mmCIF file of C-alpha atoms in Angstrom:
data_model
loop_
_atom_site.group_PDB
_atom_site.id
_atom_site.type_symbol
_atom_site.label_atom_id
_atom_site.label_comp_id
_atom_site.label_asym_id
_atom_site.label_seq_id
_atom_site.Cartn_x
_atom_site.Cartn_y
_atom_site.Cartn_z
ATOM 1 C CA UNK A 1 40.435 106.427 125.641
ATOM 2 C CA UNK A 2 43.905 104.597 125.886
ATOM 3 C CA UNK A 3 46.333 103.852 123.023
ATOM 4 C CA UNK A 4 44.968 100.341 121.858
ATOM 5 C CA UNK A 5 41.012 101.891 122.009
ATOM 6 C CA UNK A 6 42.072 104.633 119.462
ATOM 7 C CA UNK A 7 43.984 102.529 117.291
ATOM 8 C CA UNK A 8 41.563 99.522 116.883
ATOM 9 C CA UNK A 9 39.231 102.456 115.928
ATOM 10 C CA UNK A 10 41.460 103.885 113.529
ATOM 11 C CA UNK A 11 41.902 100.368 112.069
ATOM 12 C CA UNK A 12 38.070 100.169 111.395
ATOM 13 C CA UNK A 13 37.476 103.268 109.992
ATOM 14 C CA UNK A 14 40.374 102.952 107.356
ATOM 15 C CA UNK A 15 38.433 99.655 106.609
ATOM 16 C CA UNK A 16 35.252 101.032 106.170
ATOM 17 C CA UNK A 17 36.206 103.872 104.155
ATOM 18 C CA UNK A 18 37.949 101.576 101.950
ATOM 19 C CA UNK A 19 34.940 99.763 102.099
ATOM 20 C CA UNK A 20 32.781 102.120 101.491
ATOM 21 C CA UNK A 21 34.438 103.010 98.466
ATOM 22 C CA UNK A 22 34.390 99.756 96.955
ATOM 23 C CA UNK A 23 30.557 98.976 97.724
ATOM 24 C CA UNK A 24 29.213 102.296 96.142
ATOM 25 C CA UNK A 25 31.621 101.357 93.006
ATOM 26 C CA UNK A 26 29.934 97.416 93.161
ATOM 27 C CA UNK A 27 26.447 98.838 93.387
ATOM 28 C CA UNK A 28 26.506 101.586 91.237
ATOM 29 C CA UNK A 29 28.216 100.114 88.229
ATOM 30 C CA UNK A 30 25.649 96.841 88.947
ATOM 31 C CA UNK A 31 22.546 99.357 89.058
ATOM 32 C CA UNK A 32 23.885 101.138 85.856
ATOM 33 C CA UNK A 33 24.096 97.205 83.716
ATOM 34 C CA UNK A 34 20.552 96.437 85.192
ATOM 35 C CA UNK A 35 18.979 99.680 84.459
ATOM 36 C CA UNK A 36 21.298 99.999 81.197
ATOM 37 C CA UNK A 37 20.717 97.080 79.257
ATOM 38 C CA UNK A 38 18.121 95.157 81.270
ATOM 39 C CA UNK A 39 17.825 92.857 78.779
ATOM 40 C CA UNK A 40 20.805 91.926 78.184
ATOM 41 C CA UNK A 41 22.596 88.241 79.367
ATOM 42 C CA UNK A 42 25.281 89.419 81.950
ATOM 43 C CA UNK A 43 25.444 85.750 83.660
ATOM 44 C CA UNK A 44 23.910 87.092 86.961
ATOM 45 C CA UNK A 45 27.292 89.272 87.310
ATOM 46 C CA UNK A 46 25.068 92.568 87.619
ATOM 47 C CA UNK A 47 23.068 91.356 90.515
ATOM 48 C CA UNK A 48 25.959 89.690 92.237
ATOM 49 C CA UNK A 49 27.900 93.271 91.855
ATOM 50 C CA UNK A 50 24.551 94.527 93.507
ATOM 51 C CA UNK A 51 24.607 92.164 96.333
ATOM 52 C CA UNK A 52 28.004 92.498 97.140
ATOM 53 C CA UNK A 53 28.068 96.165 97.203
ATOM 54 C CA UNK A 54 24.867 96.373 99.609
ATOM 55 C CA UNK A 55 26.774 93.908 101.755
ATOM 56 C CA UNK A 56 30.179 95.955 101.576
ATOM 57 C CA UNK A 57 28.162 99.042 102.535
ATOM 58 C CA UNK A 58 25.906 97.905 105.448
ATOM 59 C CA UNK A 59 28.727 96.291 106.666
ATOM 60 C CA UNK A 60 30.825 99.986 106.614
ATOM 61 C CA UNK A 61 27.655 101.864 108.434
ATOM 62 C CA UNK A 62 27.571 99.438 111.394
ATOM 63 C CA UNK A 63 31.486 99.456 111.760
ATOM 64 C CA UNK A 64 31.188 103.394 111.463
ATOM 65 C CA UNK A 65 28.181 103.052 114.365
ATOM 66 C CA UNK A 66 29.680 100.757 116.352
ATOM 67 C CA UNK A 67 33.168 102.409 116.095
ATOM 68 C CA UNK A 68 32.675 105.877 116.807
ATOM 69 C CA UNK A 69 29.293 105.824 118.422
ATOM 70 C CA UNK A 70 30.930 103.165 120.701
ATOM 71 C CA UNK A 71 27.706 100.819 120.265
ATOM 72 C CA UNK A 72 28.081 97.340 121.458
ATOM 73 C CA UNK A 73 25.060 95.931 119.008
ATOM 74 C CA UNK A 74 26.458 97.500 116.363
ATOM 75 C CA UNK A 75 29.763 96.297 116.691
ATOM 76 C CA UNK A 76 29.064 92.912 117.128
ATOM 77 C CA UNK A 77 27.015 92.776 113.772
ATOM 78 C CA UNK A 78 29.831 94.434 112.385
ATOM 79 C CA UNK A 79 31.615 91.229 113.465
ATOM 80 C CA UNK A 80 29.049 89.186 112.280
ATOM 81 C CA UNK A 81 29.124 90.885 108.930
ATOM 82 C CA UNK A 82 32.821 90.367 108.481
ATOM 83 C CA UNK A 83 32.651 86.746 109.660
ATOM 84 C CA UNK A 84 30.114 86.349 106.744
ATOM 85 C CA UNK A 85 32.322 88.850 104.554
ATOM 86 C CA UNK A 86 35.553 86.087 105.328
ATOM 87 C CA UNK A 87 33.316 83.124 104.833
ATOM 88 C CA UNK A 88 32.353 84.056 101.662
ATOM 89 C CA UNK A 89 35.727 85.085 100.431
ATOM 90 C CA UNK A 90 37.266 81.750 101.131
ATOM 91 C CA UNK A 91 34.124 80.188 99.514
ATOM 92 C CA UNK A 92 35.174 81.857 96.296
ATOM 93 C CA UNK A 93 38.765 80.306 96.635
ATOM 94 C CA UNK A 94 37.135 76.764 97.143
ATOM 95 C CA UNK A 95 34.789 77.065 94.347
ATOM 96 C CA UNK A 96 37.695 79.078 92.269
ATOM 97 C CA UNK A 97 37.058 76.817 88.940
ATOM 98 C CA UNK A 98 33.287 78.068 88.917
ATOM 99 C CA UNK A 99 33.995 81.631 89.548
ATOM 100 C CA UNK A 100 36.993 81.891 87.276
ATOM 101 C CA UNK A 101 34.349 80.796 84.386
ATOM 102 C CA UNK A 102 31.597 83.566 85.812
ATOM 103 C CA UNK A 103 34.239 86.010 85.689
ATOM 104 C CA UNK A 104 34.882 85.260 81.946
ATOM 105 C CA UNK A 105 31.442 85.423 81.260
ATOM 106 C CA UNK A 106 30.778 88.503 82.820
ATOM 107 C CA UNK A 107 33.882 89.930 81.085
ATOM 108 C CA UNK A 108 32.497 88.978 77.556
ATOM 109 C CA UNK A 109 29.245 90.353 78.621
ATOM 110 C CA UNK A 110 31.171 93.789 79.440
ATOM 111 C CA UNK A 111 33.177 93.489 76.192
ATOM 112 C CA UNK A 112 30.488 93.072 73.564
ATOM 113 C CA UNK A 113 28.835 96.019 75.364
ATOM 114 C CA UNK A 114 31.639 98.416 74.755
ATOM 115 C CA UNK A 115 32.063 97.631 71.719
ATOM 116 C CA UNK A 116 28.300 98.313 70.522
ATOM 117 C CA UNK A 117 27.593 101.316 72.550
ATOM 118 C CA UNK A 118 30.894 102.374 73.871
ATOM 119 C CA UNK A 119 29.419 103.121 77.132
ATOM 120 C CA UNK A 120 31.851 104.884 79.598
ATOM 121 C CA UNK A 121 30.718 103.049 82.513
ATOM 122 C CA UNK A 122 31.595 99.698 81.039
ATOM 123 C CA UNK A 123 34.941 100.994 79.496
ATOM 124 C CA UNK A 124 35.882 102.295 83.282
ATOM 125 C CA UNK A 125 35.018 98.820 84.800
ATOM 126 C CA UNK A 126 37.281 97.125 81.751
ATOM 127 C CA UNK A 127 39.844 99.196 82.277
ATOM 128 C CA UNK A 128 40.283 98.358 86.363
ATOM 129 C CA UNK A 129 40.064 94.945 85.035
ATOM 130 C CA UNK A 130 42.752 95.340 82.342
ATOM 131 C CA UNK A 131 45.362 97.357 84.670
ATOM 132 C CA UNK A 132 44.573 94.952 87.834
ATOM 133 C CA UNK A 133 45.244 91.562 85.941
ATOM 134 C CA UNK A 134 47.629 93.032 83.362
ATOM 135 C CA UNK A 135 45.206 91.830 79.872
ATOM 136 C CA UNK A 136 43.859 93.386 76.834
ATOM 137 C CA UNK A 137 40.294 92.440 75.452
ATOM 138 C CA UNK A 138 39.757 88.823 73.641
ATOM 139 C CA UNK A 139 42.619 89.149 71.188
ATOM 140 C CA UNK A 140 45.743 90.403 73.728
ATOM 141 C CA UNK A 141 47.197 92.904 71.469
ATOM 142 C CA UNK A 142 46.890 96.608 72.459
ATOM 143 C CA UNK A 143 46.474 98.240 69.062
ATOM 144 C CA UNK A 144 44.530 95.719 67.472
ATOM 145 C CA UNK A 145 41.902 94.621 69.741
ATOM 146 C CA UNK A 146 38.658 96.626 69.528
ATOM 147 C CA UNK A 147 38.827 97.880 72.908
ATOM 148 C CA UNK A 148 42.637 99.027 73.343
ATOM 149 C CA UNK A 149 41.622 102.435 74.651
ATOM 150 C CA UNK A 150 40.748 100.406 78.121
ATOM 151 C CA UNK A 151 44.132 98.419 78.295
ATOM 152 C CA UNK A 152 47.874 99.461 79.842
ATOM 153 C CA UNK A 153 49.817 101.688 77.467
ATOM 154 C CA UNK A 154 52.425 99.656 75.601
ATOM 155 C CA UNK A 155 55.062 101.188 73.968
ATOM 156 C CA UNK A 156 57.198 98.687 72.288
ATOM 157 C CA UNK A 157 55.941 96.545 69.700
ATOM 158 C CA UNK A 158 56.498 93.267 71.666
ATOM 159 C CA UNK A 159 55.051 94.854 74.753
ATOM 160 C CA UNK A 160 51.900 95.319 72.697
ATOM 161 C CA UNK A 161 51.760 91.471 72.669
ATOM 162 C CA UNK A 162 49.765 90.334 76.055
ATOM 163 C CA UNK A 163 47.609 87.766 77.654
ATOM 164 C CA UNK A 164 43.570 88.312 76.546
ATOM 165 C CA UNK A 165 41.792 88.563 79.604
ATOM 166 C CA UNK A 166 39.462 85.651 78.980
ATOM 167 C CA UNK A 167 42.638 83.431 79.259
ATOM 168 C CA UNK A 168 43.579 85.247 82.566
ATOM 169 C CA UNK A 169 40.448 85.030 83.706
ATOM 170 C CA UNK A 170 40.256 80.875 83.133
ATOM 171 C CA UNK A 171 42.992 80.628 85.419
ATOM 172 C CA UNK A 172 43.703 83.574 87.250
ATOM 173 C CA UNK A 173 43.866 81.499 90.928
ATOM 174 C CA UNK A 174 46.482 79.182 89.588
ATOM 175 C CA UNK A 175 48.391 81.973 87.147
ATOM 176 C CA UNK A 176 48.007 84.439 90.282
ATOM 177 C CA UNK A 177 48.091 88.188 88.988
ATOM 178 C CA UNK A 178 50.444 89.820 91.240
ATOM 179 C CA UNK A 179 47.962 92.761 91.663
ATOM 180 C CA UNK A 180 45.123 90.422 91.618
ATOM 181 C CA UNK A 181 46.454 88.435 94.100
ATOM 182 C CA UNK A 182 47.534 91.251 96.233
ATOM 183 C CA UNK A 183 44.212 92.627 96.598
ATOM 184 C CA UNK A 184 42.755 89.363 97.136
ATOM 185 C CA UNK A 185 45.320 88.586 100.219
ATOM 186 C CA UNK A 186 45.075 92.430 101.439
ATOM 187 C CA UNK A 187 41.646 92.187 101.762
ATOM 188 C CA UNK A 188 41.954 89.459 103.781
ATOM 189 C CA UNK A 189 44.512 90.449 106.142
ATOM 190 C CA UNK A 190 42.598 93.672 106.144
ATOM 191 C CA UNK A 191 39.574 91.666 107.430
ATOM 192 C CA UNK A 192 41.351 89.734 109.786
ATOM 193 C CA UNK A 193 43.010 92.565 111.215
ATOM 194 C CA UNK A 194 39.418 94.781 111.203
ATOM 195 C CA UNK A 195 37.969 91.880 113.376
ATOM 196 C CA UNK A 196 40.955 91.787 115.420
ATOM 197 C CA UNK A 197 40.365 95.413 116.214
ATOM 198 C CA UNK A 198 36.375 95.185 116.906
ATOM 199 C CA UNK A 199 37.275 92.051 119.361
ATOM 200 C CA UNK A 200 39.178 94.456 121.193
ATOM 201 C CA UNK A 201 36.746 96.950 121.644
ATOM 202 C CA UNK A 202 33.981 94.331 122.365
ATOM 203 C CA UNK A 203 36.194 92.772 125.550
ATOM 204 C CA UNK A 204 35.016 89.852 126.980
ATOM 205 C CA UNK A 205 31.511 90.131 124.739
ATOM 206 C CA UNK A 206 33.381 88.808 121.849
ATOM 207 C CA UNK A 207 33.686 85.153 123.119
ATOM 208 C CA UNK A 208 30.155 84.935 123.128
ATOM 209 C CA UNK A 209 29.922 85.712 119.621
ATOM 210 C CA UNK A 210 33.172 83.398 118.685
ATOM 211 C CA UNK A 211 30.922 80.735 120.783
ATOM 212 C CA UNK A 212 27.995 81.652 118.533
ATOM 213 C CA UNK A 213 29.361 81.565 115.226
ATOM 214 C CA UNK A 214 31.113 78.383 116.322
ATOM 215 C CA UNK A 215 27.407 76.798 117.454
ATOM 216 C CA UNK A 216 26.633 78.071 113.663
ATOM 217 C CA UNK A 217 29.537 75.892 112.129
ATOM 218 C CA UNK A 218 27.987 72.879 113.900
ATOM 219 C CA UNK A 219 24.436 73.311 112.535
ATOM 220 C CA UNK A 220 26.246 73.435 109.351
ATOM 221 C CA UNK A 221 28.031 70.133 109.638
ATOM 222 C CA UNK A 222 25.141 68.910 110.916
ATOM 223 C CA UNK A 223 23.090 69.764 107.867
ATOM 224 C CA UNK A 224 25.719 68.555 105.400
ATOM 225 C CA UNK A 225 25.877 65.068 106.838
ATOM 226 C CA UNK A 226 21.792 64.962 106.382
ATOM 227 C CA UNK A 227 21.886 66.489 103.267
ATOM 228 C CA UNK A 228 24.544 63.955 101.742
ATOM 229 C CA UNK A 229 22.787 61.156 103.387
ATOM 230 C CA UNK A 230 25.875 60.103 105.454
ATOM 231 C CA UNK A 231 25.184 58.011 108.469
ATOM 232 C CA UNK A 232 27.771 56.076 110.472
ATOM 233 C CA UNK A 233 29.572 55.833 114.142
ATOM 234 C CA UNK A 234 32.571 58.264 112.408
ATOM 235 C CA UNK A 235 30.134 61.331 111.801
ATOM 236 C CA UNK A 236 28.707 61.328 114.540
ATOM 237 C CA UNK A 237 31.770 61.236 116.647
ATOM 238 C CA UNK A 238 32.985 64.045 114.610
ATOM 239 C CA UNK A 239 29.944 66.551 115.126
ATOM 240 C CA UNK A 240 29.695 65.253 119.221
ATOM 241 C CA UNK A 241 33.591 66.052 119.509
ATOM 242 C CA UNK A 242 32.901 69.460 117.625
ATOM 243 C CA UNK A 243 30.311 70.598 120.058
ATOM 244 C CA UNK A 244 31.799 69.471 122.830
ATOM 245 C CA UNK A 245 35.355 71.616 122.172
ATOM 246 C CA UNK A 246 33.135 74.706 120.835
ATOM 247 C CA UNK A 247 29.406 74.972 121.702
ATOM 248 C CA UNK A 248 29.407 73.320 124.861
ATOM 249 C CA UNK A 249 31.372 76.190 126.876
ATOM 250 C CA UNK A 250 28.747 78.735 125.863
ATOM 251 C CA UNK A 251 26.231 77.106 128.299
ATOM 252 C CA UNK A 252 28.444 76.726 131.429
ATOM 253 C CA UNK A 253 27.445 78.479 134.930
ATOM 254 C CA UNK A 254 28.931 81.717 135.613
#
């Protein structure tokens, strides 16, 4: 194996380790909330955590099997799952206003649980949110808020006045907290780098995957036009043009 192959496998391994840890954390918190507080309303936040955790774990497992075991089918599946995760992250940004409201609702759910029960798992989750967004509870004053023990430490009097978390979450994509945006964009860069590494290991077979992905995009575009009831020459021209550039080469004779 050449240096390039070793480097690509190292990138995939690092990605899978990170995604395994984060996936287990999401899955664990989601299952804990659903099992411990089945009657509480979390705005579907616990189900989202469970679903994201499962997808991340499946992605990491297929990547490990494909990268370490040189399994072409597993690497191909890994690339498809990565593409789905990348599309999901892009969708989060496109639907950022709705996502921000959902995040604020889920934070309120965690906030109420921690005040009433003092759950250590919920407290740890709140601590991660507070340190990532540099915010504190619903009041925004360290020491006065009931959950100040999970907020970033502050020594001076004026330093205790920081942003309330619901306000930050409702404007998280516009305000762009440095650490939160660093995680967001860092994850995007890591996924692109990992996709490139998997593509290098796959070699020419990655071209077939790209063409299948283009076919999927074409089907989504056709479905959107049908769903919106849009008809006309211009819509059909766009579909045919996209198909000519991206899909038809997949059927050429070799």
